[in-house]
mmCIF file of C-alpha atoms in Angstrom:
data_model
loop_
_atom_site.group_PDB
_atom_site.id
_atom_site.type_symbol
_atom_site.label_atom_id
_atom_site.label_comp_id
_atom_site.label_asym_id
_atom_site.label_seq_id
_atom_site.Cartn_x
_atom_site.Cartn_y
_atom_site.Cartn_z
ATOM 1 C CA MET P 30 -28.424 -12.680 -7.925
ATOM 2 C CA ARG P 31 -26.354 -11.896 -11.532
ATOM 3 C CA THR P 32 -23.170 -9.657 -10.406
ATOM 4 C CA GLN P 33 -19.464 -9.498 -12.272
ATOM 5 C CA ALA P 34 -16.086 -9.639 -10.871
ATOM 6 C CA ALA P 35 -13.051 -9.437 -12.307
ATOM 7 C CA VAL P 36 -11.783 -13.563 -12.206
ATOM 8 C CA SER P 37 -8.310 -15.037 -12.346
ATOM 9 C CA HIS P 38 -8.277 -18.276 -13.914
ATOM 10 C CA GLY P 39 -4.610 -19.272 -12.856
ATOM 11 C CA PRO P 40 -1.129 -17.321 -11.685
ATOM 12 C CA ASP P 41 -0.661 -15.923 -15.348
ATOM 13 C CA THR P 42 -3.515 -15.211 -16.678
ATOM 14 C CA ALA P 43 -4.525 -11.662 -16.890
ATOM 15 C CA PHE P 44 -7.850 -10.541 -14.575
ATOM 16 C CA THR P 45 -11.621 -11.021 -16.546
ATOM 17 C CA ILE P 46 -14.635 -9.100 -16.419
ATOM 18 C CA GLU P 47 -17.338 -12.099 -15.686
ATOM 19 C CA ASP P 48 -21.259 -12.308 -14.826
ATOM 20 C CA VAL P 49 -21.149 -14.665 -12.674
ATOM 21 C CA GLU P 50 -23.817 -15.636 -9.703
ATOM 22 C CA ILE P 51 -24.189 -14.281 -5.899
ATOM 23 C CA SER P 52 -25.999 -16.270 -3.721
ATOM 24 C CA ASP P 53 -28.543 -14.478 -1.222
ATOM 25 C CA PRO P 54 -27.066 -12.794 1.765
ATOM 26 C CA ARG P 55 -27.982 -16.047 4.684
ATOM 27 C CA PRO P 56 -29.672 -15.273 7.824
ATOM 28 C CA ASP P 57 -25.767 -14.095 9.079
ATOM 29 C CA GLU P 58 -24.432 -12.425 6.339
ATOM 30 C CA ILE P 59 -24.901 -8.844 4.623
ATOM 31 C CA LEU P 60 -25.187 -8.549 0.637
ATOM 32 C CA VAL P 61 -22.812 -5.662 -0.227
ATOM 33 C CA ARG P 62 -22.436 -3.471 -3.686
ATOM 34 C CA LEU P 63 -19.046 -2.199 -4.279
ATOM 35 C CA THR P 64 -18.323 1.249 -4.624
ATOM 36 C CA ALA P 65 -14.402 0.581 -4.491
ATOM 37 C CA THR P 66 -11.936 -1.722 -2.903
ATOM 38 C CA GLY P 67 -8.324 -1.545 -2.898
ATOM 39 C CA ILE P 68 -5.406 -4.154 -4.144
ATOM 40 C CA CYS P 69 -3.336 -5.835 -2.245
ATOM 41 C CA HIS P 70 0.185 -8.204 -2.129
ATOM 42 C CA THR P 71 -2.064 -10.595 -0.670
ATOM 43 C CA ASP P 72 -4.268 -10.176 -3.428
ATOM 44 C CA LEU P 73 -1.579 -11.401 -6.249
ATOM 45 C CA ALA P 74 0.556 -13.484 -3.745
ATOM 46 C CA THR P 75 -2.139 -16.009 -3.335
ATOM 47 C CA LYS P 76 -2.929 -15.553 -7.000
ATOM 48 C CA ALA P 77 -0.271 -17.501 -8.105
ATOM 49 C CA ALA P 78 0.039 -19.412 -5.718
ATOM 50 C CA LEU P 79 -3.571 -21.530 -6.416
ATOM 51 C CA PRO P 80 -3.445 -23.793 -9.567
ATOM 52 C CA THR P 81 -4.635 -22.816 -13.297
ATOM 53 C CA GLY P 82 -8.181 -23.439 -13.340
ATOM 54 C CA VAL P 83 -9.259 -22.285 -10.491
ATOM 55 C CA PRO P 84 -11.323 -19.535 -11.155
ATOM 56 C CA ALA P 85 -11.116 -17.423 -8.783
ATOM 57 C CA VAL P 86 -12.329 -14.258 -6.955
ATOM 58 C CA PHE P 87 -9.783 -11.744 -4.850
ATOM 59 C CA GLY P 88 -10.378 -8.561 -2.742
ATOM 60 C CA HIS P 89 -10.148 -8.090 0.593
ATOM 61 C CA GLU P 90 -9.928 -3.647 0.741
ATOM 62 C CA GLY P 91 -13.928 -3.253 -0.167
ATOM 63 C CA ALA P 92 -15.844 -0.453 1.159
ATOM 64 C CA GLY P 93 -20.066 -0.370 0.006
ATOM 65 C CA VAL P 94 -23.530 -0.164 0.813
ATOM 66 C CA VAL P 95 -25.246 -2.654 2.247
ATOM 67 C CA GLU P 96 -28.334 -3.829 0.018
ATOM 68 C CA SER P 97 -29.224 -6.454 1.727
ATOM 69 C CA ALA P 98 -29.299 -8.038 5.535
ATOM 70 C CA GLY P 99 -29.675 -11.516 7.012
ATOM 71 C CA ALA P 100 -32.403 -12.122 9.500
ATOM 72 C CA ASP P 101 -29.512 -12.318 12.505
ATOM 73 C CA VAL P 102 -27.673 -9.759 11.762
ATOM 74 C CA SER P 103 -27.627 -6.220 13.955
ATOM 75 C CA GLY P 104 -26.114 -3.176 13.594
ATOM 76 C CA VAL P 105 -26.484 -2.663 9.688
ATOM 77 C CA LYS P 106 -29.031 -2.098 7.384
ATOM 78 C CA PRO P 107 -29.718 -1.573 3.676
ATOM 79 C CA GLY P 108 -28.634 1.981 2.880
ATOM 80 C CA ASP P 109 -25.717 1.113 5.203
ATOM 81 C CA ARG P 110 -22.119 2.741 4.238
ATOM 82 C CA VAL P 111 -19.550 0.034 5.409
ATOM 83 C CA VAL P 112 -15.999 -1.021 5.085
ATOM 84 C CA LEU P 113 -15.227 -4.777 4.714
ATOM 85 C CA SER P 114 -11.384 -5.924 6.278
ATOM 86 C CA TYR P 115 -10.858 -9.600 7.580
ATOM 87 C CA ASN P 116 -13.139 -11.961 8.884
ATOM 88 C CA SER P 117 -13.081 -13.012 12.679
ATOM 89 C CA CYS P 118 -15.200 -15.740 14.778
ATOM 90 C CA GLY P 119 -16.069 -13.168 16.685
ATOM 91 C CA ILE P 120 -16.224 -15.763 19.767
ATOM 92 C CA CYS P 121 -13.273 -17.589 21.035
ATOM 93 C CA ALA P 122 -10.467 -17.098 23.254
ATOM 94 C CA ARG P 123 -8.844 -14.425 21.176
ATOM 95 C CA CYS P 124 -11.446 -13.034 19.314
ATOM 96 C CA ALA P 125 -12.928 -12.851 23.069
ATOM 97 C CA THR P 126 -9.920 -11.046 24.126
ATOM 98 C CA GLY P 127 -9.868 -8.558 21.596
ATOM 99 C CA ARG P 128 -6.826 -10.554 19.412
ATOM 100 C CA ARG P 129 -8.922 -10.598 16.512
ATOM 101 C CA SER P 130 -6.389 -10.962 13.641
ATOM 102 C CA TYR P 131 -5.397 -13.897 15.377
ATOM 103 C CA CYS P 132 -8.732 -15.818 15.550
ATOM 104 C CA GLU P 133 -8.562 -19.482 15.942
ATOM 105 C CA ARG P 134 -10.306 -19.842 12.241
ATOM 106 C CA PHE P 135 -8.820 -16.849 10.974
ATOM 107 C CA GLU P 136 -7.856 -19.868 8.147
ATOM 108 C CA ALA P 137 -10.999 -20.606 7.108
ATOM 109 C CA LEU P 138 -12.950 -17.620 6.881
ATOM 110 C CA ASN P 139 -10.308 -16.189 5.278
ATOM 111 C CA ALA P 140 -9.045 -18.392 3.431
ATOM 112 C CA ALA P 141 -10.059 -21.209 2.150
ATOM 113 C CA GLY P 142 -11.703 -19.670 -0.401
ATOM 114 C CA ARG P 143 -15.886 -21.036 0.710
ATOM 115 C CA ARG P 144 -17.379 -20.637 3.287
ATOM 116 C CA PRO P 145 -16.870 -22.896 6.618
ATOM 117 C CA ASP P 146 -19.258 -25.489 5.952
ATOM 118 C CA GLY P 147 -17.993 -25.607 2.257
ATOM 119 C CA SER P 148 -19.880 -23.595 -0.300
ATOM 120 C CA ALA P 149 -19.481 -20.858 -2.785
ATOM 121 C CA THR P 150 -20.753 -17.297 -2.213
ATOM 122 C CA LEU P 151 -19.924 -17.014 -5.951
ATOM 123 C CA THR P 152 -20.874 -18.997 -8.889
ATOM 124 C CA GLY P 153 -19.401 -18.616 -12.486
ATOM 125 C CA ARG P 154 -19.801 -19.990 -16.340
ATOM 126 C CA ASP P 155 -17.913 -23.095 -14.945
ATOM 127 C CA GLY P 156 -19.447 -23.805 -11.759
ATOM 128 C CA ASP P 157 -18.433 -22.621 -8.295
ATOM 129 C CA GLU P 158 -15.807 -19.855 -7.715
ATOM 130 C CA TRP P 159 -12.539 -19.555 -5.238
ATOM 131 C CA SER P 160 -14.630 -16.681 -2.961
ATOM 132 C CA SER P 161 -14.868 -15.533 0.234
ATOM 133 C CA PHE P 162 -11.569 -14.059 0.401
ATOM 134 C CA PHE P 163 -11.115 -12.146 3.520
ATOM 135 C CA GLY P 164 -14.771 -13.467 4.340
ATOM 136 C CA GLN P 165 -15.725 -10.698 0.645
ATOM 137 C CA SER P 166 -14.078 -11.226 -2.352
ATOM 138 C CA SER P 167 -14.245 -7.920 -3.238
ATOM 139 C CA PHE P 168 -12.233 -7.662 -6.863
ATOM 140 C CA ALA P 169 -16.860 -7.909 -7.965
ATOM 141 C CA ARG P 170 -20.024 -5.335 -8.219
ATOM 142 C CA HIS P 171 -21.588 -7.574 -4.999
ATOM 143 C CA ALA P 172 -19.783 -9.224 -2.167
ATOM 144 C CA ILE P 173 -21.373 -11.129 0.907
ATOM 145 C CA ALA P 174 -20.034 -10.447 3.996
ATOM 146 C CA THR P 175 -20.895 -11.071 7.512
ATOM 147 C CA ARG P 176 -21.270 -8.403 10.835
ATOM 148 C CA GLU P 177 -17.527 -9.779 12.038
ATOM 149 C CA ASN P 178 -15.722 -8.119 9.351
ATOM 150 C CA VAL P 179 -18.226 -4.953 8.293
ATOM 151 C CA VAL P 180 -17.565 -1.790 10.146
ATOM 152 C CA VAL P 181 -20.024 1.301 9.582
ATOM 153 C CA PRO P 182 -18.355 4.236 10.010
ATOM 154 C CA GLU P 183 -19.417 7.568 10.104
ATOM 155 C CA ASP P 184 -19.317 10.194 6.960
ATOM 156 C CA ALA P 185 -16.987 8.268 5.288
ATOM 157 C CA ASP P 186 -15.765 8.578 1.686
ATOM 158 C CA LEU P 187 -15.387 4.651 0.647
ATOM 159 C CA LEU P 188 -12.746 5.713 -2.341
ATOM 160 C CA THR P 189 -10.525 7.097 0.993
ATOM 161 C CA ALA P 190 -11.711 4.042 3.316
ATOM 162 C CA ALA P 191 -12.322 0.992 1.369
ATOM 163 C CA PRO P 192 -7.682 0.353 1.938
ATOM 164 C CA MET P 193 -7.944 0.398 4.714
ATOM 165 C CA GLY P 194 -9.228 -2.841 5.788
ATOM 166 C CA CYS P 195 -5.909 -4.317 5.086
ATOM 167 C CA GLY P 196 -3.258 -2.106 3.937
ATOM 168 C CA PHE P 197 -3.922 1.214 6.100
ATOM 169 C CA GLN P 198 -4.944 -1.150 8.810
ATOM 170 C CA THR P 199 -1.845 -3.264 8.743
ATOM 171 C CA GLY P 200 0.592 -0.698 8.449
ATOM 172 C CA ALA P 201 -0.934 1.796 11.318
ATOM 173 C CA GLY P 202 -1.962 -0.438 13.097
ATOM 174 C CA SER P 203 2.043 -2.488 13.643
ATOM 175 C CA VAL P 204 2.610 1.734 14.887
ATOM 176 C CA VAL P 205 -0.364 2.307 16.954
ATOM 177 C CA ASN P 206 -0.594 -1.245 18.446
ATOM 178 C CA VAL P 207 2.566 -3.651 18.143
ATOM 179 C CA LEU P 208 5.528 -0.956 18.646
ATOM 180 C CA ARG P 209 3.543 1.614 20.063
ATOM 181 C CA PRO P 210 6.248 4.479 19.809
ATOM 182 C CA GLY P 211 6.000 7.655 22.498
ATOM 183 C CA PRO P 212 7.157 11.708 21.673
ATOM 184 C CA ASP P 213 10.751 10.461 22.068
ATOM 185 C CA SER P 214 10.845 7.373 20.409
ATOM 186 C CA SER P 215 12.887 6.732 16.654
ATOM 187 C CA LEU P 216 11.186 5.011 14.482
ATOM 188 C CA VAL P 217 12.938 3.035 11.607
ATOM 189 C CA VAL P 218 10.279 2.535 7.964
ATOM 190 C CA PHE P 219 11.796 -0.281 6.078
ATOM 191 C CA GLY P 220 9.782 -0.351 2.775
ATOM 192 C CA THR P 221 7.621 2.749 1.428
ATOM 193 C CA GLY P 222 4.560 1.127 -0.187
ATOM 194 C CA GLY P 223 1.218 1.844 0.968
ATOM 195 C CA VAL P 224 2.385 -0.370 4.486
ATOM 196 C CA GLY P 225 5.207 1.436 4.930
ATOM 197 C CA MET P 226 3.440 4.657 3.835
ATOM 198 C CA ALA P 227 0.725 3.618 6.387
ATOM 199 C CA ALA P 228 2.914 3.838 9.138
ATOM 200 C CA ILE P 229 4.569 7.188 8.933
ATOM 201 C CA MET P 230 1.513 8.501 8.930
ATOM 202 C CA ALA P 231 0.184 6.634 11.747
ATOM 203 C CA ALA P 232 3.892 7.834 13.529
ATOM 204 C CA ALA P 233 3.519 11.542 12.339
ATOM 205 C CA ALA P 234 -0.069 11.066 14.028
ATOM 206 C CA LEU P 235 0.886 9.696 17.429
ATOM 207 C CA GLY P 236 4.198 12.400 17.754
ATOM 208 C CA VAL P 237 7.210 10.546 17.083
ATOM 209 C CA GLY P 238 10.475 12.340 17.391
ATOM 210 C CA THR P 239 12.324 10.714 14.939
ATOM 211 C CA VAL P 240 10.753 9.353 11.951
ATOM 212 C CA VAL P 241 12.869 7.314 9.132
ATOM 213 C CA ALA P 242 12.094 6.046 5.974
ATOM 214 C CA VAL P 243 13.973 3.280 3.765
ATOM 215 C CA GLY P 244 13.370 2.951 0.409
ATOM 216 C CA LEU P 245 15.161 2.026 -2.790
ATOM 217 C CA SER P 246 12.481 5.032 -5.292
ATOM 218 C CA PRO P 247 13.290 8.651 -5.103
ATOM 219 C CA GLN P 248 9.817 9.386 -5.305
ATOM 220 C CA ARG P 249 8.461 7.299 -2.796
ATOM 221 C CA LEU P 250 11.078 8.488 -0.682
ATOM 222 C CA THR P 251 9.669 11.965 -1.485
ATOM 223 C CA LEU P 252 6.648 11.309 -0.292
ATOM 224 C CA ALA P 253 6.937 9.278 2.661
ATOM 225 C CA ALA P 254 8.870 13.445 4.019
ATOM 226 C CA GLU P 255 5.217 14.784 2.721
ATOM 227 C CA VAL P 256 3.331 12.423 4.569
ATOM 228 C CA GLY P 257 5.667 12.689 8.140
ATOM 229 C CA ALA P 258 8.357 11.174 8.091
ATOM 230 C CA THR P 259 11.384 12.939 9.245
ATOM 231 C CA HIS P 260 14.557 11.652 7.346
ATOM 232 C CA THR P 261 14.849 9.259 4.545
ATOM 233 C CA LEU P 262 17.721 7.292 3.389
ATOM 234 C CA ASP P 263 18.026 5.290 0.123
ATOM 235 C CA GLY P 264 18.222 1.583 1.091
ATOM 236 C CA ALA P 265 20.654 1.149 -1.465
ATOM 237 C CA VAL P 266 23.526 3.303 0.497
ATOM 238 C CA GLU P 267 26.085 1.694 2.160
ATOM 239 C CA ASP P 268 26.039 0.796 5.172
ATOM 240 C CA VAL P 269 22.590 0.843 5.780
ATOM 241 C CA VAL P 270 22.488 -0.070 9.320
ATOM 242 C CA GLY P 271 25.606 3.392 10.279
ATOM 243 C CA ARG P 272 23.691 5.928 8.876
ATOM 244 C CA ILE P 273 20.587 4.738 11.041
ATOM 245 C CA ARG P 274 22.334 5.093 13.838
ATOM 246 C CA ASP P 275 23.942 8.367 12.932
ATOM 247 C CA LEU P 276 20.404 9.690 12.399
ATOM 248 C CA THR P 277 19.101 8.274 15.495
ATOM 249 C CA SER P 278 21.922 9.095 17.730
ATOM 250 C CA GLY P 279 23.125 5.691 17.842
ATOM 251 C CA GLY P 280 20.149 3.418 17.420
ATOM 252 C CA ALA P 281 16.145 3.423 16.803
ATOM 253 C CA THR P 282 14.118 2.525 19.803
ATOM 254 C CA HIS P 283 11.846 0.225 17.210
ATOM 255 C CA ALA P 284 11.541 -0.966 13.476
ATOM 256 C CA PHE P 285 8.663 -1.701 11.757
ATOM 257 C CA ASP P 286 9.987 -4.122 7.676
ATOM 258 C CA THR P 287 7.648 -4.080 5.198
ATOM 259 C CA THR P 288 9.770 -6.152 2.852
ATOM 260 C CA GLY P 289 10.576 -9.628 3.982
ATOM 261 C CA VAL P 290 14.122 -9.367 2.151
ATOM 262 C CA PRO P 291 16.464 -11.784 4.616
ATOM 263 C CA SER P 292 19.181 -8.567 4.731
ATOM 264 C CA VAL P 293 16.801 -5.921 5.329
ATOM 265 C CA VAL P 294 15.521 -7.756 8.354
ATOM 266 C CA ARG P 295 18.420 -8.635 9.523
ATOM 267 C CA ASP P 296 19.665 -5.261 9.179
ATOM 268 C CA ALA P 297 16.480 -3.358 10.378
ATOM 269 C CA ALA P 298 17.768 -5.332 13.997
ATOM 270 C CA LEU P 299 20.946 -4.380 13.606
ATOM 271 C CA ALA P 300 19.881 -0.713 13.833
ATOM 272 C CA LEU P 301 17.953 -0.806 17.011
ATOM 273 C CA ALA P 302 19.239 0.710 20.050
ATOM 274 C CA PRO P 303 19.323 -1.568 23.208
ATOM 275 C CA LEU P 304 15.737 -2.622 23.945
ATOM 276 C CA GLY P 305 14.449 -1.222 20.974
ATOM 277 C CA SER P 306 11.517 -3.345 19.082
ATOM 278 C CA LEU P 307 11.066 -4.828 15.547
ATOM 279 C CA ALA P 308 8.042 -5.999 13.998
ATOM 280 C CA LEU P 309 7.839 -7.819 10.631
ATOM 281 C CA VAL P 310 4.302 -8.589 8.674
ATOM 282 C CA ALA P 311 5.476 -8.884 4.799
ATOM 283 C CA LEU P 312 6.064 -12.738 3.836
ATOM 284 C CA GLY P 313 8.701 -12.837 1.961
ATOM 285 C CA THR P 314 11.448 -15.179 2.393
ATOM 286 C CA ALA P 315 10.400 -17.993 5.160
ATOM 287 C CA GLU P 316 13.530 -17.951 6.590
ATOM 288 C CA VAL P 317 16.018 -15.379 7.988
ATOM 289 C CA SER P 318 19.629 -14.444 9.446
ATOM 290 C CA VAL P 319 19.664 -12.752 12.453
ATOM 291 C CA ASP P 320 22.732 -11.736 14.711
ATOM 292 C CA ILE P 321 21.190 -13.437 18.153
ATOM 293 C CA ARG P 322 24.366 -12.380 20.079
ATOM 294 C CA ASP P 323 23.495 -9.139 19.783
ATOM 295 C CA LEU P 324 19.608 -9.959 19.860
ATOM 296 C CA ILE P 325 20.602 -10.839 24.097
ATOM 297 C CA GLY P 326 23.509 -9.021 24.288
ATOM 298 C CA HIS P 327 21.566 -5.723 24.025
ATOM 299 C CA GLY P 328 17.980 -6.920 25.069
ATOM 300 C CA LYS P 329 16.123 -6.657 21.492
ATOM 301 C CA THR P 330 12.330 -8.219 20.524
ATOM 302 C CA ILE P 331 11.240 -8.731 17.169
ATOM 303 C CA ARG P 332 7.771 -10.083 16.893
ATOM 304 C CA GLY P 333 5.579 -10.400 13.727
ATOM 305 C CA THR P 334 2.224 -9.293 14.163
ATOM 306 C CA ILE P 335 -0.787 -9.368 11.439
ATOM 307 C CA GLU P 336 -3.431 -6.950 10.811
ATOM 308 C CA GLY P 337 -1.452 -4.729 13.405
ATOM 309 C CA ASP P 338 -3.162 -6.798 15.771
ATOM 310 C CA ALA P 339 -5.866 -4.313 14.889
ATOM 311 C CA ASN P 340 -9.660 -4.479 15.842
ATOM 312 C CA PRO P 341 -11.144 -3.221 12.149
ATOM 313 C CA ARG P 342 -14.211 -1.806 14.290
ATOM 314 C CA ASP P 343 -11.339 0.414 16.599
ATOM 315 C CA LEU P 344 -8.966 1.223 14.028
ATOM 316 C CA ILE P 345 -9.996 2.240 10.968
ATOM 317 C CA PRO P 346 -12.198 4.773 12.429
ATOM 318 C CA ARG P 347 -9.238 6.098 14.139
ATOM 319 C CA LEU P 348 -7.547 5.960 10.773
ATOM 320 C CA LEU P 349 -10.321 8.356 9.400
ATOM 321 C CA ASP P 350 -10.700 10.801 11.950
ATOM 322 C CA TRP P 351 -7.347 11.237 11.299
ATOM 323 C CA HIS P 352 -7.479 11.103 7.984
ATOM 324 C CA THR P 353 -10.028 14.188 8.612
ATOM 325 C CA PRO P 354 -8.055 18.157 7.620
ATOM 326 C CA GLY P 355 -7.599 19.523 11.308
ATOM 327 C CA THR P 356 -6.622 17.174 12.674
ATOM 328 C CA ARG P 357 -2.950 16.531 14.733
ATOM 329 C CA ALA P 358 -2.311 13.592 12.342
ATOM 330 C CA SER P 359 -2.493 16.297 9.478
ATOM 331 C CA PRO P 360 -0.381 14.470 7.041
ATOM 332 C CA CYS P 361 -2.258 11.726 6.555
ATOM 333 C CA SER P 362 -4.662 14.141 4.203
ATOM 334 C CA SER P 363 -1.723 14.380 2.133
ATOM 335 C CA SER P 364 -1.879 10.223 1.165
ATOM 336 C CA ARG P 365 -2.072 9.562 -2.262
#
């Protein structure tokens, strides 16, 4: 079937809208007509990493309507409104215990640019295109997905739902599933992009007592306060750690870094109270330096997370429910 996609031909080229051929869905696949798609830093980072001359279709925050489903697909039918997220096998030991974002086949299913058998879902003017990104490649009018990476929410506004497939899921999931702060906790979020904002909104939904947003943009700090931050802090001020300790009565119980900047990660760890926890999601510099004496001496924990440890079928409906005006998570209704 002919469709259109935003195709990249190299790290320094613009996306171009091109006619492409999308394969028919196989028995275990689903064809989705995209209504909306988010754009994530991971799309741009992967675009920058592929060599010039490789035609590629990115996009991994798609939402749309099912046009057809293979004979082996259950629970999804033509006409269903769906949200697309990362792919997983659903049967390995990690998937079986609910840890789908750590699927043993995560790389092959999400970042190989092909189906697991090596075939392409999209063919362009120069032949097969690098596709199946996160099991979808949603920078297109149509995408091939599987039952494992399709969520069927009830009555969802697809424009709102699309970015919940990755960015919002990662930020909110890191708070809900990894850090798990309570009403008496204090959470510091470093970075006020989409992922950081989602973390702030999730903390507000959970009723966390103190939520500090640290960023460099005055406009985004203002927005952070609108969606749930109880305090905001310019990350460029001197003694960020000291300021955070003042705001959190000696140190934060939880911290979340979305920047990947080594100095910020170090500050985030130093700003924790004894027994505090720091979660990391950003793929910045490969190595960072932390004060190991501070970690050991105060029982602090640092851990990484993929997709906020979220199972999309569980978290995305929860986020959409929180987004509904009038719920406890009413700050989410102010998101932009």
